[in-house]
Coordinates of C-alpha atoms in Angstrom, one line a residue:
Chain N
X1 CA 175.0 118.0 4.7
X2 CA 174.6 115.3 1.6
X3 CA 175.9 111.8 1.3
X4 CA 178.0 110.5 -1.2
X5 CA 175.2 108.4 -2.8
X6 CA 173.5 112.1 -2.8
X7 CA 176.9 113.8 -4.5
X8 CA 177.1 111.0 -6.9
X9 CA 173.1 111.4 -8.1
X10 CA 173.4 115.3 -8.3
X11 CA 176.7 115.0 -10.7
X12 CA 174.3 112.3 -12.6
X13 CA 171.3 115.0 -12.4
X14 CA 173.4 117.7 -13.5
X15 CA 174.5 115.8 -16.4
X16 CA 171.8 114.7 -17.6
X17 CA 169.9 118.3 -17.5
X18 CA 172.5 119.5 -19.5
X19 CA 171.5 116.8 -22.1
X20 CA 167.7 118.3 -22.3
X21 CA 166.9 114.9 -19.8
X22 CA 166.1 114.1 -16.5
X23 CA 166.6 111.3 -14.1
X24 CA 162.8 110.7 -13.7
X25 CA 162.5 110.6 -17.3
X26 CA 160.4 113.9 -17.6
X27 CA 161.1 117.2 -20.3
X28 CA 162.8 120.3 -18.7
X29 CA 159.5 121.9 -18.7
X30 CA 157.4 118.4 -17.6
X31 CA 155.2 118.6 -13.9
X32 CA 154.6 115.4 -12.7
X33 CA 151.1 114.1 -12.7
X34 CA 149.1 116.3 -10.5
X35 CA 146.4 114.3 -8.5
X36 CA 143.6 116.7 -6.7
X37 CA 140.8 115.5 -4.2
X38 CA 138.6 118.2 -2.2
X39 CA 136.8 117.9 0.7
X40 CA 138.9 115.8 2.5
X41 CA 137.7 117.1 5.8
X42 CA 134.6 117.3 6.7
X43 CA 135.1 119.7 9.6
X44 CA 136.8 122.2 7.6
X45 CA 134.9 124.8 6.3
X46 CA 136.8 123.7 2.7
X47 CA 139.7 121.1 2.3
X48 CA 142.0 119.6 -0.4
X49 CA 144.7 117.1 -0.8
X50 CA 147.4 117.4 -3.3
X51 CA 149.8 115.0 -4.8
X52 CA 152.3 116.4 -7.4
X53 CA 154.2 113.1 -8.3
X54 CA 155.5 112.1 -4.5
X55 CA 154.9 115.5 -3.0
X56 CA 151.7 115.3 -0.8
X57 CA 150.0 118.6 0.7
X58 CA 146.9 118.9 2.7
X59 CA 145.2 122.2 2.8
X60 CA 142.2 123.1 5.3
X61 CA 140.3 126.2 4.8
X62 CA 138.2 127.4 8.9
X63 CA 136.1 130.9 8.7
X64 CA 136.0 133.1 11.8
X65 CA 134.4 135.5 12.5
X66 CA 136.9 138.6 13.4
X67 CA 137.7 142.5 12.9
X68 CA 138.9 143.7 9.6
X69 CA 142.3 145.3 9.3
X70 CA 142.0 149.5 9.7
X71 CA 142.7 149.8 6.5
X72 CA 140.7 148.1 4.5
X73 CA 137.2 148.0 7.3
X74 CA 134.8 146.9 4.2
X75 CA 137.0 143.2 3.7
X76 CA 137.6 140.3 5.0
X77 CA 141.0 138.7 6.2
X78 CA 143.1 136.3 4.6
X79 CA 145.7 134.4 7.0
X80 CA 147.9 132.0 5.0
X81 CA 149.8 129.7 7.4
X82 CA 152.0 126.9 6.6
X83 CA 153.3 123.5 8.7
X84 CA 156.5 121.5 7.8
X85 CA 154.9 118.7 10.0
X86 CA 157.9 116.2 11.1
X87 CA 156.3 113.4 9.4
X88 CA 156.7 114.6 6.3
X89 CA 160.5 114.3 6.3
X90 CA 163.1 113.7 8.0
X91 CA 164.7 117.1 7.8
X92 CA 161.6 118.7 9.1
X93 CA 162.2 119.2 12.8
X94 CA 158.7 120.1 15.4
X95 CA 158.6 123.5 16.5
X96 CA 157.8 127.1 15.6
X97 CA 158.0 127.6 12.4
X98 CA 161.6 128.1 10.6
X99 CA 162.1 130.5 7.8
X100 CA 161.6 127.5 5.1
X101 CA 157.7 127.5 6.2
X102 CA 156.9 131.3 6.6
X103 CA 158.3 131.7 3.3
X104 CA 156.4 129.0 2.0
X105 CA 153.3 130.3 3.8
X106 CA 153.9 134.0 2.3
X107 CA 155.1 133.1 -1.3
X108 CA 151.5 131.3 -1.2
X109 CA 149.3 134.2 0.2
X110 CA 151.0 136.7 -2.0
X111 CA 150.3 134.0 -5.2
X112 CA 146.2 134.3 -3.5
X113 CA 146.1 137.7 -2.1
X114 CA 147.9 139.8 -4.9
X115 CA 145.4 138.3 -7.7
X116 CA 142.6 139.7 -5.5
X117 CA 141.3 135.4 -5.5
X118 CA 138.7 135.9 -3.1
X119 CA 136.5 138.4 -3.3
X120 CA 137.2 139.6 0.6
X121 CA 135.3 142.8 -0.4
X122 CA 131.9 140.1 0.0
X123 CA 133.4 138.9 3.2
X124 CA 132.2 142.2 5.3
X125 CA 129.4 141.7 7.7
X126 CA 129.6 144.8 9.6
X127 CA 132.0 147.6 7.7
X128 CA 134.9 148.2 10.6
X129 CA 133.6 145.6 13.2
X130 CA 132.5 142.7 11.8
X131 CA 134.4 140.8 9.2
X132 CA 134.8 136.6 7.9
X133 CA 138.3 135.6 8.7
X134 CA 139.6 132.8 6.3
X135 CA 142.5 130.7 7.8
X136 CA 144.2 128.9 5.0
X137 CA 146.0 126.2 6.8
X138 CA 148.6 124.5 4.6
X139 CA 149.8 120.7 5.6
X140 CA 153.1 119.3 3.9
X141 CA 152.6 115.3 4.6
X142 CA 155.3 114.3 2.3
X143 CA 158.2 115.7 0.9
X144 CA 159.9 115.2 -2.5
X145 CA 160.3 118.7 -4.1
X146 CA 158.6 121.5 -5.2
X147 CA 156.3 122.5 -2.2
X148 CA 155.0 126.0 -3.2
X149 CA 153.2 125.0 -6.2
X150 CA 151.9 121.8 -4.4
X151 CA 150.8 123.9 -1.7
X152 CA 149.6 126.7 -4.0
X153 CA 147.5 124.3 -5.2
X154 CA 146.1 122.7 -2.9
X155 CA 145.0 126.1 -0.7
X156 CA 143.5 127.1 -4.2
X157 CA 141.8 123.7 -4.2
X158 CA 140.6 123.8 -0.8
X159 CA 139.4 127.5 -1.1
X160 CA 137.3 126.8 -4.2
X161 CA 135.8 124.6 -1.8
X162 CA 135.0 125.9 1.1
X163 CA 131.0 126.5 2.2
X164 CA 130.5 130.1 4.1
X165 CA 127.7 129.4 6.5
X166 CA 124.6 131.5 6.2
X167 CA 123.6 134.3 8.6
X168 CA 121.9 137.5 9.5
X169 CA 122.2 139.9 11.9
X170 CA 119.9 140.6 14.8
X171 CA 119.8 143.1 17.3
X172 CA 123.3 143.1 16.1
X173 CA 124.2 140.1 17.0
X174 CA 125.4 137.1 13.8
X175 CA 122.8 134.8 14.1
X176 CA 124.3 131.7 12.0
X177 CA 121.4 130.2 10.2
X178 CA 120.6 126.9 7.7
X179 CA 122.2 126.2 5.0
X180 CA 125.9 126.8 2.6
X181 CA 127.0 129.1 0.0
X182 CA 130.5 128.6 -1.7
X183 CA 133.0 131.3 -0.8
X184 CA 133.1 133.5 -3.6
X185 CA 136.1 133.3 -5.3
X186 CA 137.5 135.3 -9.2
X187 CA 140.6 134.3 -9.7
X188 CA 142.4 130.9 -10.1
X189 CA 146.1 132.0 -9.3
X190 CA 149.2 128.9 -10.2
X191 CA 152.1 129.2 -9.3
X192 CA 154.9 127.7 -11.4
X193 CA 158.6 127.0 -9.7
X194 CA 161.9 126.4 -11.7
X195 CA 165.1 125.5 -10.7
X196 CA 168.1 126.3 -12.1
X197 CA 170.6 123.0 -12.8
X198 CA 174.0 123.3 -14.7
X199 CA 172.7 127.1 -15.6
X200 CA 169.5 125.8 -17.5
X201 CA 166.0 125.6 -15.8
X202 CA 163.3 123.3 -15.2
X203 CA 160.4 123.0 -13.6
X204 CA 158.6 121.4 -11.1
X205 CA 161.8 120.2 -9.3
X206 CA 161.5 117.0 -7.1
X207 CA 163.5 116.6 -3.9
X208 CA 167.2 115.6 -5.6
X209 CA 166.6 118.2 -8.2
X210 CA 166.4 120.5 -5.5
X211 CA 169.5 119.3 -3.8
X212 CA 171.0 119.7 -6.8
X213 CA 170.0 123.2 -7.9
X214 CA 171.8 126.4 -7.6
X215 CA 168.5 128.3 -7.7
X216 CA 165.0 128.6 -7.6
X217 CA 162.3 131.0 -9.0
X218 CA 158.6 130.5 -8.7
X219 CA 155.9 132.7 -10.9
X220 CA 152.6 132.9 -9.7
X221 CA 150.7 133.2 -12.8
X222 CA 146.8 134.5 -12.9
X223 CA 143.9 133.5 -15.1
X224 CA 144.3 136.4 -17.2
X225 CA 148.2 135.8 -17.8
X226 CA 149.3 138.3 -15.6
X227 CA 151.8 137.7 -12.8
X228 CA 151.0 138.3 -9.6
X229 CA 154.0 136.9 -7.5
X230 CA 157.0 136.4 -7.7
X231 CA 159.7 135.0 -5.7
X232 CA 163.9 133.8 -5.7
X233 CA 165.1 131.1 -3.7
X234 CA 168.2 129.6 -3.0
X235 CA 172.2 131.0 -2.3
X236 CA 172.6 131.2 -6.2
X237 CA 171.7 133.8 -9.5
X238 CA 169.6 134.1 -12.8
X239 CA 170.6 136.2 -15.7
X240 CA 167.9 138.4 -16.6
X241 CA 167.7 136.4 -19.8
X242 CA 166.8 133.5 -17.6
X243 CA 164.4 135.4 -16.0
X244 CA 162.1 136.5 -18.8
X245 CA 162.4 133.3 -20.2
X246 CA 161.1 131.3 -17.1
X247 CA 158.4 133.9 -17.0
X248 CA 157.1 133.2 -20.4
X249 CA 157.4 129.9 -19.7
X250 CA 154.9 130.2 -16.7
X251 CA 152.7 131.6 -18.6
X252 CA 152.2 128.2 -20.7
X253 CA 152.5 126.5 -17.9
X254 CA 149.9 128.0 -15.5
X255 CA 147.6 127.9 -18.7
X256 CA 147.8 124.2 -19.6
X257 CA 147.6 123.6 -15.8
X258 CA 144.6 125.7 -15.1
X259 CA 142.7 124.1 -18.2
X260 CA 143.7 120.4 -16.9
X261 CA 141.6 121.6 -13.6
X262 CA 139.0 123.3 -15.1
X263 CA 139.5 125.9 -13.1
Chain S
X1 CA 135.5 156.3 5.1
X2 CA 138.6 157.3 3.4
X3 CA 139.0 160.6 1.8
X4 CA 139.7 160.4 -2.0
X5 CA 143.1 159.2 -3.1
X6 CA 145.3 162.0 -3.8
X7 CA 146.8 160.8 -7.9
X8 CA 150.4 159.5 -7.5
X9 CA 151.4 160.8 -10.3
X10 CA 150.5 164.0 -11.3
X11 CA 149.6 165.9 -14.5
X12 CA 153.1 166.8 -15.9
X13 CA 153.9 162.9 -15.3
X14 CA 156.3 163.9 -12.1
X15 CA 155.7 161.7 -8.6
X16 CA 154.9 162.9 -4.8
X17 CA 157.5 163.7 -4.2
X18 CA 158.2 165.2 -7.7
X19 CA 160.7 162.6 -9.2
X20 CA 160.3 161.5 -12.7
X21 CA 159.0 157.9 -13.2
X22 CA 162.5 156.7 -14.0
X23 CA 164.6 158.9 -11.1
X24 CA 165.8 157.4 -7.8
X25 CA 165.6 159.1 -4.4
X26 CA 168.9 161.1 -3.0
X27 CA 170.9 158.5 -1.6
X28 CA 173.8 158.9 0.8
X29 CA 176.1 156.4 2.0
X30 CA 178.7 156.2 4.5
X31 CA 181.3 153.1 4.6
X32 CA 182.9 152.0 8.4
X33 CA 180.4 153.6 10.9
X34 CA 180.6 151.3 13.8
X35 CA 183.9 150.6 15.5
X36 CA 182.8 147.6 17.2
X37 CA 181.6 145.9 14.1
X38 CA 184.0 144.2 11.8
X39 CA 182.6 145.6 8.9
X40 CA 179.5 148.7 8.8
X41 CA 177.6 150.5 6.1
X42 CA 174.8 153.4 6.6
X43 CA 172.4 154.0 4.0
X44 CA 169.9 156.8 3.9
X45 CA 167.8 156.4 0.9
X46 CA 164.6 158.9 0.7
X47 CA 163.7 158.6 4.2
X48 CA 164.3 155.4 4.7
X49 CA 167.8 155.6 7.4
X50 CA 169.6 152.3 7.4
X51 CA 172.3 150.4 9.8
X52 CA 174.1 147.6 8.2
X53 CA 177.0 145.8 10.3
X54 CA 178.6 142.3 9.9
X55 CA 180.5 140.5 12.6
X56 CA 183.2 137.6 11.4
X57 CA 184.5 135.1 10.1
X58 CA 184.1 133.7 13.9
X59 CA 183.2 131.0 15.9
X60 CA 180.3 129.7 15.3
X61 CA 178.1 128.4 18.3
X62 CA 176.2 126.1 19.0
X63 CA 179.3 124.3 16.9
X64 CA 177.1 121.4 15.6
X65 CA 176.1 123.9 13.1
X66 CA 179.1 124.6 11.7
X67 CA 179.7 123.3 8.3
X68 CA 183.0 121.7 7.1
X69 CA 183.2 123.1 3.7
X70 CA 182.4 126.8 4.2
X71 CA 181.7 129.3 6.4
X72 CA 177.9 129.6 7.7
X73 CA 176.1 133.0 6.4
X74 CA 173.7 134.5 9.3
X75 CA 171.6 137.1 8.8
X76 CA 169.0 139.5 10.7
X77 CA 167.1 142.0 9.0
X78 CA 165.3 143.9 12.0
X79 CA 163.2 147.1 12.0
X80 CA 163.4 149.4 15.2
X81 CA 159.9 150.2 17.1
X82 CA 160.0 153.5 15.9
X83 CA 161.0 152.7 12.5
X84 CA 157.1 153.2 11.2
X85 CA 154.1 155.4 11.6
X86 CA 152.8 152.7 14.4
X87 CA 155.0 151.1 16.8
X88 CA 156.4 147.6 15.2
X89 CA 156.8 144.8 18.1
X90 CA 160.5 144.5 18.3
X91 CA 160.0 140.6 18.3
X92 CA 160.7 139.6 14.4
X93 CA 158.1 139.6 12.5
X94 CA 157.3 136.8 9.5
X95 CA 158.0 139.2 7.0
X96 CA 161.2 140.1 9.0
X97 CA 161.7 136.4 9.3
X98 CA 161.4 136.2 5.3
X99 CA 163.1 139.0 4.2
X100 CA 166.0 138.1 7.0
X101 CA 165.9 135.0 4.4
X102 CA 165.6 136.4 0.9
X103 CA 168.2 139.1 2.0
X104 CA 170.9 136.3 3.0
X105 CA 170.5 134.5 -0.4
X106 CA 170.4 137.8 -2.1
X107 CA 174.4 138.4 -0.9
X108 CA 175.4 134.7 -0.6
X109 CA 176.4 134.7 -4.4
X110 CA 178.1 137.1 -3.9
X111 CA 181.0 136.0 -1.5
X112 CA 183.5 133.1 -1.6
X113 CA 182.0 131.0 1.5
X114 CA 184.7 128.4 0.9
X115 CA 187.3 130.4 2.1
X116 CA 186.3 130.2 5.8
X117 CA 185.6 126.8 6.7
X118 CA 184.0 125.8 10.3
X119 CA 183.0 129.6 10.6
X120 CA 180.1 132.1 10.8
X121 CA 179.5 135.2 8.9
X122 CA 176.5 137.7 11.0
X123 CA 174.5 140.2 9.2
X124 CA 172.5 142.3 11.7
X125 CA 170.4 145.2 9.3
X126 CA 168.7 147.5 11.6
X127 CA 165.8 149.8 10.1
X128 CA 166.3 153.1 11.7
X129 CA 164.0 154.6 9.6
X130 CA 161.9 153.1 6.5
X131 CA 160.0 154.6 4.2
X132 CA 159.3 151.5 1.2
X133 CA 162.1 149.7 -0.5
X134 CA 164.0 148.8 2.8
X135 CA 164.7 145.4 1.7
X136 CA 167.1 146.6 -1.4
X137 CA 168.5 149.2 0.8
X138 CA 169.4 146.7 3.3
X139 CA 171.0 144.7 0.8
X140 CA 172.6 147.4 -1.1
X141 CA 174.3 148.6 2.8
X142 CA 175.1 144.9 3.7
X143 CA 177.0 144.6 1.2
X144 CA 179.3 147.2 1.6
X145 CA 179.0 146.2 5.0
X146 CA 180.9 142.9 3.8
X147 CA 183.2 145.0 1.8
X148 CA 184.0 146.7 4.2
X149 CA 184.5 143.5 6.7
X150 CA 186.8 142.6 3.7
X151 CA 185.2 139.2 3.3
X152 CA 186.5 137.9 -0.1
X153 CA 183.6 138.5 -3.0
X154 CA 183.0 138.5 -6.5
X155 CA 181.3 141.6 -6.7
X156 CA 179.0 144.1 -4.5
X157 CA 175.5 143.1 -4.6
X158 CA 173.5 146.6 -5.4
X159 CA 169.4 145.9 -5.2
X160 CA 166.6 148.4 -6.1
X161 CA 162.5 148.3 -6.8
X162 CA 160.2 149.0 -10.0
X163 CA 156.9 148.8 -9.5
X164 CA 153.4 150.3 -11.1
X165 CA 151.6 153.3 -9.6
X166 CA 148.6 154.6 -11.5
X167 CA 149.8 152.8 -14.6
X168 CA 153.2 154.2 -14.6
X169 CA 155.8 151.4 -14.1
X170 CA 158.3 153.9 -11.9
X171 CA 161.5 153.0 -9.9
X172 CA 162.6 153.4 -6.3
X173 CA 158.9 153.5 -5.3
X174 CA 158.5 155.2 -1.2
X175 CA 156.3 153.9 1.1
X176 CA 153.2 155.9 -0.3
X177 CA 153.5 154.3 -3.7
X178 CA 154.6 151.2 -2.3
X179 CA 151.1 151.1 -0.2
X180 CA 149.0 152.9 -2.8
X181 CA 150.8 151.3 -5.9
X182 CA 149.3 148.1 -7.8
X183 CA 153.1 146.5 -8.2
X184 CA 156.0 145.8 -6.8
X185 CA 159.3 144.1 -8.0
X186 CA 162.5 144.8 -5.8
X187 CA 165.6 143.6 -7.3
X188 CA 169.2 142.2 -6.9
X189 CA 172.1 142.8 -9.2
X190 CA 176.1 141.5 -8.9
X191 CA 176.4 144.5 -11.9
X192 CA 179.7 143.1 -13.4
X193 CA 178.1 139.4 -13.9
X194 CA 174.6 140.2 -14.7
X195 CA 173.5 138.5 -12.0
X196 CA 170.4 138.7 -10.3
X197 CA 170.4 137.6 -6.3
X198 CA 167.2 138.7 -5.5
X199 CA 164.0 138.8 -7.4
X200 CA 160.3 139.0 -5.6
X201 CA 157.4 140.5 -7.1
X202 CA 153.7 140.9 -5.9
X203 CA 150.6 142.9 -7.8
X204 CA 149.5 142.7 -11.1
X205 CA 151.5 143.0 -13.8
X206 CA 151.4 142.0 -17.7
X207 CA 154.4 140.2 -19.4
X208 CA 154.9 143.4 -21.1
X209 CA 155.0 145.7 -17.7
X210 CA 157.0 143.2 -15.7
X211 CA 159.9 143.2 -18.6
X212 CA 159.7 147.1 -18.2
X213 CA 160.0 147.2 -14.3
X214 CA 162.3 144.4 -14.5
X215 CA 164.6 146.4 -16.7
X216 CA 164.0 149.6 -14.7
X217 CA 164.6 147.6 -11.6
X218 CA 168.3 146.8 -13.0
X219 CA 169.3 150.1 -14.3
X220 CA 168.2 151.4 -11.0
X221 CA 170.9 148.7 -9.6
X222 CA 173.7 149.7 -12.0
X223 CA 173.0 153.6 -10.9
X224 CA 172.9 152.3 -7.4
X225 CA 176.5 150.4 -7.9
X226 CA 178.2 153.1 -8.8
X227 CA 177.3 155.0 -5.3
X228 CA 178.4 151.9 -3.7
X229 CA 181.6 152.0 -5.2
X230 CA 182.0 155.8 -4.2
X231 CA 181.3 155.1 -0.9
X232 CA 184.1 152.5 -0.7
X233 CA 186.8 155.0 -2.6
X234 CA 185.4 157.4 0.4
X235 CA 186.5 155.7 3.2
X236 CA 189.7 153.4 1.6
X237 CA 190.9 155.5 -0.5
X238 CA 192.1 158.8 0.9
X239 CA 194.8 157.2 3.5
X240 CA 196.1 160.1 5.2
X241 CA 200.0 160.2 6.0
X242 CA 200.7 159.9 9.4
X243 CA 203.6 161.5 11.0
X244 CA 206.4 159.8 12.5

C-alpha cells in the first residue's frame, strides 16, 4: 500500500506528465544516463554492471558443458535467470523467485533468444550430446525503476564480454586447451520500456513513475529495427494507437542507445 | 536428423488444417459448466480444451494480504500433465507462473475491483489439452467465468493471437504453426473500450508486419467477443418457466 507522501507525489507526477514534463526534468522520451562497466567479476566468463540512473543491475555469464534440447541437437542452450536480491529494495523478500523476477528473466530471455543474438549453432561440441550451456544470471542491486531495460542491457553487455575456453576432443572427452575466444554474438537487442501515466506514454520510468503508472509496455528491437519481443504489464490497458506509437518510438530509441554504446 | 520441414502454407495459400490466413479455428464455448464454482466456462478452440473457474469474492487467507480498498484478484494458469505430447510435470513451471501473471493483468482492467474491499477473487484455469494459443483461449474463458460468477465488469475480455508462418501473417496459430512459425503476437481486447489488456510478442517482425499481425489479432478478438456473448446468452437468455 502506498504512503501519503507517495500519493502526493503520484498526483504531482501525473499532472506534470499531462503537461509534457517529468519530476526529474527529463522529456517524455528521454532515458536516464546509462553507464556500463564490463568484466567486473573475474571468475565469471563474462560480466557487466549497468547503471540506469540510480537503478543498478549486474549480470554474470557462466558457461558449462551440458546436453542440448532434443529439438535443437546442434545448438547451445541459453538460460536466463533473475534475482531480485533483498538488498536492492525494501519490497524485495528473500526466497524462491516470485512472479516478478520470473517475468523479468523471461522478458530478457525472449529478447536475446528471439533476436538470435547468440550464435547458438556455434556452441555445439558433439551434436545431440554435448553443447555449451550459457547461463545468464541477472542480479538486481538497486531498484529505482525500469528493471527490464537495465537488465536487458546488462545481459547483452555481459554476453559481449564473455570468453569461451578453447577445447579439443580426445577419445570422446572434452579437453580444455589454453586460451580463450569470444562468445559469438550477432545481434544486440535493446529493450525499451514505456509507462502509461495519465493516458500519456513515457519511456524509462523510474521508481515513483512506476508506482504511478497504469500499465507498462516493453518492446525489444534488434539491430535491423525489427521487433523481437514485447510484453505488456500492469493492471491498466493501452489503445491500439498507443501500441503503434510506442513501436515507432522504441525503434528510434533502440537505435539511439545502440549508437551511444557502439553496439 | 529431422526430415524436411513440411510447408506450413500450401500453394493455394491454405494452412495445415485447411484454414485461410485470416480464419479462426472452430470455437465452442459453454458457460456454467462446474456446479461448485461461483462461475465457470469451458472453451474448445481447435484442439485446445480449457476449463476456467471463479471462486469469490470470498475471505482472503492469510488475512494480512487483504487490501482495504479493493479485492485481491488471484489467477492460476495450469496445464494438466497429459495436455501435451510429452508429460508435463504438474509442478508450476516458470512459463505457467508468468502466464498466470499476464492473464491476471489482462483481466484486471475489466473488473470493478473496488466493489469488494478486503476480499479475494480466485481464477483457476486448467488446460486439459493444449494446441497453441492456450493463454488467449484461457483469457476468453476466464472472462466468461467471471461474468458467470456475477462479478461486475466494464466489458468482457476477448483474446486472440496472430503470427508469422512461412512469411505469411496468420491469425489463431495452432501448435505446429506456433513451434515452426517465426513470430507470435497474443493480444487481449476489451472491444467496447478498444482497450488492449494483454500484449506479448516473440519472434522477428518488421514494423509493417507487426502492424498487420496486430490488426489481424484485434479482428480475431472481435470475432471471439461475438461468440462469448452468444455463449452467455445461451445460458442466461433461455430461462425455463417453472411450473407452480
